[in-house]
Amino acid sequence: MVAKFSLDDVCLSAGGVLIQGERPEGKGAIVYSLEKIRPGDWFIAFSDSIKDGHDELKEASERGACGAIVKRRSRYAYAPQGFPLVAVSDTRTAYFDLIGSYCKWVKPRVIGVTGTSGRRSAIFLMAHLLREKYSVHVSLVQGLNWMGCAESILEMPEKSEVLIFEAQAIERGEIAQIGGALEPEIAVITECRHPLSSASRDRAMAELYCEILETLSLEDKARAVIFDDSSAARERAREILSPEHLILHSQSNTEDLDASLTESEIWSAVQVAQLLGLEENIIKEVLAELCSEEQVNA
């Protein structure tokens, strides 16, 4: 399953305007890699420090793209005459707008997970727990490339009930962009520590990773689950959200669990499972099974 968009979908979701060519018929997937283009797909032209997708418009047309989503410019030197072009103010922003539009159409409960460590394990455990009750789709970052997570969201099955996405960033604004598109109901921060910890570095990490809290849904049930116990992360969280939206790790809210469950990834996954209505006995059974499997594999 891959999300597909008509010209109207692209224009309405991403603020695009058809500036060249005839109106394409039907719907196509959104593709940024020439190698992945199939006849009828939309090619979206990204630019970075290495290459400019606008230089590939001719090849995209030759590979069967129904049209291209391009950044608004005066000229498109490499676009064949008559090849449909939809101009937007920024193609990366448009891509996230399209992702957000598809997510709103599928309507899963959305969980965003970030942190410098423990987030991937937390995601896998959350998915394992939640699949006891829901149809779950997981979208992960590939290396340091945000595109992998974004592309996977557009492959989410229509019947998905829960979407768990991984948010990673090198620069400010990257987590806010994907979080802003998806507006998670639950935002999870495992840990956000600099490897060479200091007050200023921890504060910078908190500012970077707590961006996800600013994208949290405005619904009353929205919650932030934060394991990190650094003063920088907690101060930042309290500046962004009111207390009723925060679930902060402490010994008191894990004292009934096995001591091993106080690790960031396990504690975070359990909190999310509880928020989404999994019964405590089911959570404990699943965790016990996982522990047994680990012992056997060891």
XYZ file of C-alpha atoms in Angstrom:
298
model
C 0.000 0.000 0.000
C 1.373 3.387 -1.042
C -0.523 6.651 -0.651
C -1.539 8.183 -3.968
C -2.517 11.745 -4.753
C -4.432 13.444 -7.537
C -3.546 16.903 -8.835
C -6.287 18.358 -6.633
C -4.887 16.499 -3.617
C -1.420 17.929 -4.230
C -2.697 21.457 -4.738
C -5.018 21.438 -1.727
C -2.611 19.706 0.677
C 0.601 21.458 -0.335
C -0.630 24.781 -1.690
C 0.522 23.892 -5.195
C -0.364 25.542 -8.490
C -0.200 23.869 -11.906
C 2.085 26.189 -13.879
C 2.891 24.040 -16.914
C 1.350 21.182 -18.858
C -2.052 19.568 -19.070
C -3.943 18.442 -16.006
C -2.758 14.887 -15.082
C -5.526 12.328 -14.655
C -5.719 9.736 -11.895
C -3.576 9.477 -8.789
C 0.107 8.785 -8.252
C 2.563 8.115 -5.444
C 4.991 10.827 -4.316
C 8.561 9.825 -5.254
C 11.837 11.722 -4.775
C 14.202 9.104 -6.224
C 14.379 8.587 -9.989
C 15.036 4.870 -9.496
C 11.688 4.424 -7.734
C 9.490 6.198 -10.273
C 6.695 4.116 -11.754
C 4.395 5.297 -14.533
C 1.838 7.704 -13.105
C 3.867 8.753 -10.042
C 4.583 12.320 -8.983
C 8.264 13.272 -8.862
C 9.069 15.744 -6.083
C 12.242 17.760 -6.649
C 14.344 18.133 -3.502
C 17.495 20.228 -3.357
C 20.454 19.839 -1.022
C 24.158 20.645 -0.907
C 24.960 17.763 -3.280
C 22.316 17.862 -5.996
C 19.163 19.582 -7.169
C 16.182 17.452 -8.139
C 15.115 20.157 -10.580
C 18.020 19.019 -12.783
C 16.322 15.600 -13.057
C 12.937 16.699 -14.418
C 13.650 15.476 -17.956
C 14.618 12.004 -16.731
C 11.607 11.898 -14.400
C 9.367 12.563 -17.397
C 11.122 9.869 -19.442
C 10.608 7.357 -16.628
C 6.850 7.915 -16.720
C 6.147 10.461 -13.989
C 2.735 12.084 -14.453
C 4.201 15.395 -13.326
C 6.588 17.012 -10.879
C 6.249 19.024 -7.696
C 8.804 21.816 -7.909
C 9.971 24.827 -5.951
C 8.557 28.055 -7.354
C 11.115 29.544 -9.766
C 11.149 31.746 -12.856
C 12.573 29.034 -15.122
C 12.845 25.250 -15.233
C 15.623 24.620 -17.720
C 15.477 20.819 -17.479
C 11.699 20.371 -17.670
C 10.444 19.065 -21.037
C 7.894 21.277 -22.719
C 4.396 20.243 -21.677
C 5.570 18.172 -18.691
C 3.123 19.035 -15.860
C 4.742 21.084 -13.092
C 3.087 21.934 -9.789
C 4.892 24.814 -8.091
C 5.062 25.137 -4.300
C 6.945 27.541 -2.055
C 9.203 24.759 -0.737
C 9.235 21.109 -1.807
C 10.349 19.735 1.555
C 7.534 21.585 3.324
C 5.120 20.357 0.653
C 6.250 16.766 1.237
C 5.466 17.012 4.933
C 2.134 18.667 4.148
C 1.245 15.682 1.963
C 2.321 13.276 4.706
C 0.152 15.128 7.209
C -2.782 15.067 4.821
C -2.490 11.304 4.345
C -2.221 10.748 8.089
C -5.393 12.772 8.676
C -7.147 10.632 6.067
C -6.086 7.316 7.658
C -6.714 8.700 11.183
C -4.390 6.501 13.264
C -3.513 7.358 16.839
C -0.069 8.901 16.463
C 2.935 8.367 18.731
C 6.205 10.222 18.161
C 9.389 8.903 19.784
C 12.681 10.754 20.060
C 15.832 10.890 22.166
C 19.571 10.419 21.909
C 19.425 6.810 23.107
C 16.856 4.100 23.728
C 14.292 5.365 21.237
C 14.603 2.530 18.704
C 14.268 -0.177 21.373
C 11.340 1.724 22.877
C 9.616 1.842 19.488
C 10.010 -1.892 18.892
C 8.687 -2.702 22.350
C 5.755 -0.287 21.997
C 4.810 -1.871 18.694
C 5.071 -5.355 20.188
C 2.795 -4.408 23.080
C 0.260 -2.421 21.074
C -0.157 -5.147 18.451
C -1.981 -7.088 21.154
C -4.873 -4.669 20.565
C -4.231 -2.535 17.470
C -3.033 -2.618 13.883
C 0.305 -0.798 14.202
C 2.494 0.859 11.566
C 6.072 1.815 12.463
C 8.079 4.445 10.572
C 11.810 4.593 11.278
C 14.595 6.960 10.326
C 17.207 5.444 8.003
C 20.676 6.405 9.185
C 20.629 10.172 9.587
C 18.128 10.560 6.768
C 14.665 11.835 7.745
C 13.338 10.772 4.329
C 13.197 7.108 5.338
C 10.713 7.802 8.108
C 8.669 10.174 5.958
C 8.551 7.764 3.017
C 7.440 4.920 5.283
C 4.496 6.979 6.543
C 3.220 7.208 2.966
C 3.342 3.379 2.888
C 1.077 3.098 5.939
C -1.868 0.728 5.302
C -5.246 2.440 5.249
C -6.507 0.292 8.131
C -3.669 1.223 10.495
C -4.963 2.149 13.939
C -1.677 3.323 15.454
C 1.294 5.062 13.842
C 4.602 5.122 15.722
C 7.188 7.372 14.113
C 10.819 7.947 15.000
C 11.956 11.569 15.199
C 15.654 12.292 14.907
C 17.454 15.543 14.254
C 20.833 17.114 13.765
C 19.573 20.671 13.441
C 16.832 22.653 15.132
C 13.527 22.530 13.303
C 13.826 18.989 11.912
C 11.830 17.302 14.675
C 9.331 20.156 14.682
C 8.728 19.700 10.964
C 7.737 16.048 11.014
C 6.001 16.400 14.371
C 4.074 19.405 13.112
C 2.855 17.413 10.122
C 1.646 14.489 12.246
C 0.552 16.200 15.504
C 1.144 13.190 17.781
C -1.292 12.301 20.518
C 1.641 10.960 22.544
C 5.198 12.298 22.417
C 7.943 10.184 23.981
C 11.422 11.350 24.958
C 13.660 8.535 26.149
C 16.874 10.403 26.948
C 18.400 13.553 25.483
C 21.950 13.780 26.784
C 25.090 15.029 25.108
C 27.914 12.422 25.186
C 30.149 15.071 26.780
C 27.611 16.269 29.294
C 27.663 19.812 30.619
C 24.952 22.273 31.592
C 25.096 24.119 28.266
C 25.269 20.949 26.155
C 22.414 19.288 28.032
C 20.346 22.428 27.569
C 21.058 22.402 23.828
C 20.014 18.733 23.619
C 16.839 19.465 25.567
C 15.953 22.322 23.221
C 16.539 20.097 20.188
C 14.581 17.031 21.297
C 11.827 18.831 23.189
C 10.692 20.296 19.877
C 8.428 17.263 19.641
C 6.502 18.557 22.660
C 5.598 21.711 20.738
C 3.930 19.561 18.073
C 1.769 17.588 20.510
C -1.918 17.484 19.619
C -4.121 20.088 21.310
C -6.552 17.390 22.437
C -7.086 17.040 26.180
C -5.898 13.422 26.085
C -2.516 14.366 24.586
C 0.417 13.336 26.769
C 4.198 13.625 26.822
C 6.064 10.632 28.265
C 9.535 11.679 29.406
C 12.084 9.329 30.909
C 15.027 11.738 30.844
C 15.598 13.059 34.355
C 18.005 15.875 33.521
C 17.001 19.261 34.869
C 17.419 20.758 31.388
C 14.900 18.381 29.775
C 12.351 18.680 32.554
C 12.572 22.456 32.755
C 12.096 22.685 29.006
C 9.129 20.307 29.142
C 7.452 22.333 31.892
C 7.936 25.527 29.888
C 6.116 23.988 26.921
C 3.368 21.882 28.516
C 1.128 22.134 31.544
C 1.513 19.469 34.280
C -1.586 17.483 33.295
C -0.003 16.699 29.918
C 3.288 15.434 31.378
C 4.199 11.930 32.542
C 7.681 12.094 34.037
C 9.693 9.086 35.097
C 10.174 8.607 38.808
C 10.750 5.635 41.074
C 7.241 6.060 42.474
C 5.506 5.339 39.179
C 7.516 2.178 38.525
C 7.751 0.745 42.009
C 5.149 -1.945 41.249
C 7.140 -3.179 38.271
C 10.196 -5.360 38.114
C 13.389 -3.353 38.645
C 14.503 -4.118 35.098
C 11.510 -2.153 33.811
C 12.974 1.158 34.929
C 15.195 1.265 31.828
C 14.157 4.134 29.574
C 12.915 2.118 26.613
C 10.863 -0.333 28.683
C 9.367 2.255 31.013
C 8.433 4.475 28.055
C 6.786 1.605 26.176
C 4.768 0.563 29.219
C 3.514 4.121 29.764
C 2.359 4.350 26.144
C 0.653 0.960 26.305
C -1.225 2.045 29.417
C -2.275 5.333 27.807
C -3.713 3.417 24.857
C -5.747 1.169 27.104
C -3.791 -2.078 27.322
C -4.636 -3.977 30.464
C -1.872 -4.426 33.001
C -2.060 -8.220 32.907
C -1.561 -8.224 29.113
C 1.425 -5.889 29.415
C 3.019 -8.119 32.041
C 2.360 -11.269 30.008
C 3.982 -9.794 26.898
C 6.988 -8.554 28.847
C 7.364 -11.938 30.544
C 7.315 -13.657 27.147
C 9.998 -11.308 25.852
C 12.172 -11.950 28.894
C 11.780 -15.715 28.398
C 12.745 -15.423 24.727
C 15.837 -13.395 25.626
C 16.911 -16.014 28.164
C 16.473 -18.799 25.604
C 18.401 -16.869 22.944
C 21.156 -16.104 25.429
